[in-house]
Amino acid sequence: MLTRRTLLAAGGAVVVGALPLGNPATAALPQLDMEALIKAAQIDPRRPDTALTAGAKDSVLLVERALQAKGLLSSTYVDGHFGTSTVAAYAAYQRSLGYTGLDATGLPGPTSLRSLGEGRYTVVKAISPGSVVTLRGVQVNTRTRSMLYEAERLLGRQLGITQGSYSTDVGASAGTHDGGGALDLSVSGLSSATRTDVLRRLRTVGFAAWLRTPEQGDWGYHIHAIALSDTDQSTGAQNQAGDYYLGRNGLANRGADDGPAVSPKRTWEEYQRTL
């Protein structure tokens, strides 16, 4: 592409240091980090205050300013905290695009995020749950499948799946399995130490994972796992992911996390960059 560094056709003069020809507005668009944004969208609504998620402020502000420009969010809430007001505003934007149900929970997906940012920002570190597939008789998305495969590779064993994702027939799960990223895994025949190892490996690759016991609810012993930052999550699953980051157990009582500590808590995308 010709620039002002090239010889001008008339007279052959050279202009040194001028900017490339092109659309300066496009070149100047800020970048929105989707990984950071989704983390904030899971954590911030579960916080007891308006603290900000580390590394997410700039990206959250880009979304909030775009929502404000569309008349969906008061300037009061343009603060870098992806709290319940921002969630509600984003859900309203999703509905304005014709989305319903799980596609309009207020958790940004890549398509709506790019649509909202047209002319305002570009999306980097995009996250996609992938397509829905069948795995061992249940439905999951390809991102969740890859995560489970990697956890099993680290364990050196295959795990039994008792409940998958995109399932609306699990009353005891309070809707957490309605969307993507949710798994229930069998612990039959596993020792206490092995159960803990399974939980640790699941957490290592990016799941919020807990051992569920009969004392906690109307269910038998099993492992409940939620893929962090899955943009297909139901609202219940989003809440559990946020609670995991905040050191809670993912249950209605919001008790202390009772699983093995894994530090730092990484998403699947963050884990992959460690390999």
GROMACS .gro file of N, CA, C and O in nm, residues 45 64 67 72-74 77 81-91:
model
   72
   45PRO      N    1  -2.097  -1.009   3.943
   45PRO     CA    2  -2.233  -1.013   3.998
   45PRO      C    3  -2.243  -1.090   4.130
   45PRO      O    4  -2.341  -1.074   4.203
   64GLU      N    5  -1.963  -0.121   2.873
   64GLU     CA    6  -2.057  -0.035   2.945
   64GLU      C    7  -2.082   0.097   2.869
   64GLU      O    8  -2.196   0.145   2.864
   67LEU      N    9  -2.314   0.019   2.584
   67LEU     CA   10  -2.450   0.000   2.633
   67LEU      C   11  -2.514   0.134   2.671
   67LEU      O   12  -2.633   0.157   2.646
   72LEU      N   13  -2.917   0.184   2.724
   72LEU     CA   14  -2.950   0.065   2.802
   72LEU      C   15  -2.888   0.064   2.941
   72LEU      O   16  -2.926  -0.018   3.025
   73LEU      N   17  -2.792   0.153   2.967
   73LEU     CA   18  -2.722   0.152   3.096
   73LEU      C   19  -2.699   0.295   3.142
   73LEU      O   20  -2.648   0.379   3.066
   74SER      N   21  -2.735   0.323   3.265
   74SER     CA   22  -2.714   0.456   3.324
   74SER      C   23  -2.565   0.482   3.341
   74SER      O   24  -2.486   0.391   3.369
   77TYR      N   25  -2.350   0.339   3.629
   77TYR     CA   26  -2.294   0.204   3.630
   77TYR      C   27  -2.183   0.185   3.528
   77TYR      O   28  -2.137   0.072   3.508
   81HIS      N   29  -1.708  -0.229   3.659
   81HIS     CA   30  -1.757  -0.343   3.740
   81HIS      C   31  -1.875  -0.404   3.666
   81HIS      O   32  -1.978  -0.338   3.648
   82PHE      N   33  -1.862  -0.531   3.624
   82PHE     CA   34  -1.967  -0.597   3.547
   82PHE      C   35  -2.070  -0.656   3.644
   82PHE      O   36  -2.086  -0.778   3.655
   83GLY      N   37  -2.138  -0.567   3.714
   83GLY     CA   38  -2.235  -0.609   3.814
   83GLY      C   39  -2.372  -0.639   3.756
   83GLY      O   40  -2.389  -0.647   3.634
   84THR      N   41  -2.471  -0.652   3.843
   84THR     CA   42  -2.603  -0.696   3.800
   84THR      C   43  -2.670  -0.596   3.705
   84THR      O   44  -2.746  -0.636   3.617
   85SER      N   45  -2.641  -0.467   3.722
   85SER     CA   46  -2.699  -0.367   3.631
   85SER      C   47  -2.642  -0.381   3.490
   85SER      O   48  -2.715  -0.369   3.391
   86THR      N   49  -2.512  -0.407   3.481
   86THR     CA   50  -2.450  -0.429   3.350
   86THR      C   51  -2.500  -0.559   3.289
   86THR      O   52  -2.525  -0.566   3.168
   87VAL      N   53  -2.516  -0.662   3.371
   87VAL     CA   54  -2.572  -0.788   3.322
   87VAL      C   55  -2.710  -0.766   3.263
   87VAL      O   56  -2.742  -0.813   3.152
   88ALA      N   57  -2.796  -0.694   3.335
   88ALA     CA   58  -2.932  -0.668   3.288
   88ALA      C   59  -2.930  -0.586   3.159
   88ALA      O   60  -3.010  -0.612   3.067
   89ALA      N   61  -2.841  -0.489   3.150
   89ALA     CA   62  -2.832  -0.406   3.029
   89ALA      C   63  -2.784  -0.489   2.911
   89ALA      O   64  -2.836  -0.474   2.799
   90TYR      N   65  -2.688  -0.576   2.935
   90TYR     CA   66  -2.638  -0.659   2.825
   90TYR      C   67  -2.745  -0.758   2.781
   90TYR      O   68  -2.760  -0.786   2.660
   91ALA      N   69  -2.820  -0.812   2.874
   91ALA     CA   70  -2.930  -0.902   2.839
   91ALA      C   71  -3.034  -0.829   2.754
   91ALA      O   72  -3.089  -0.886   2.658
   0.00000   0.00000   0.00000
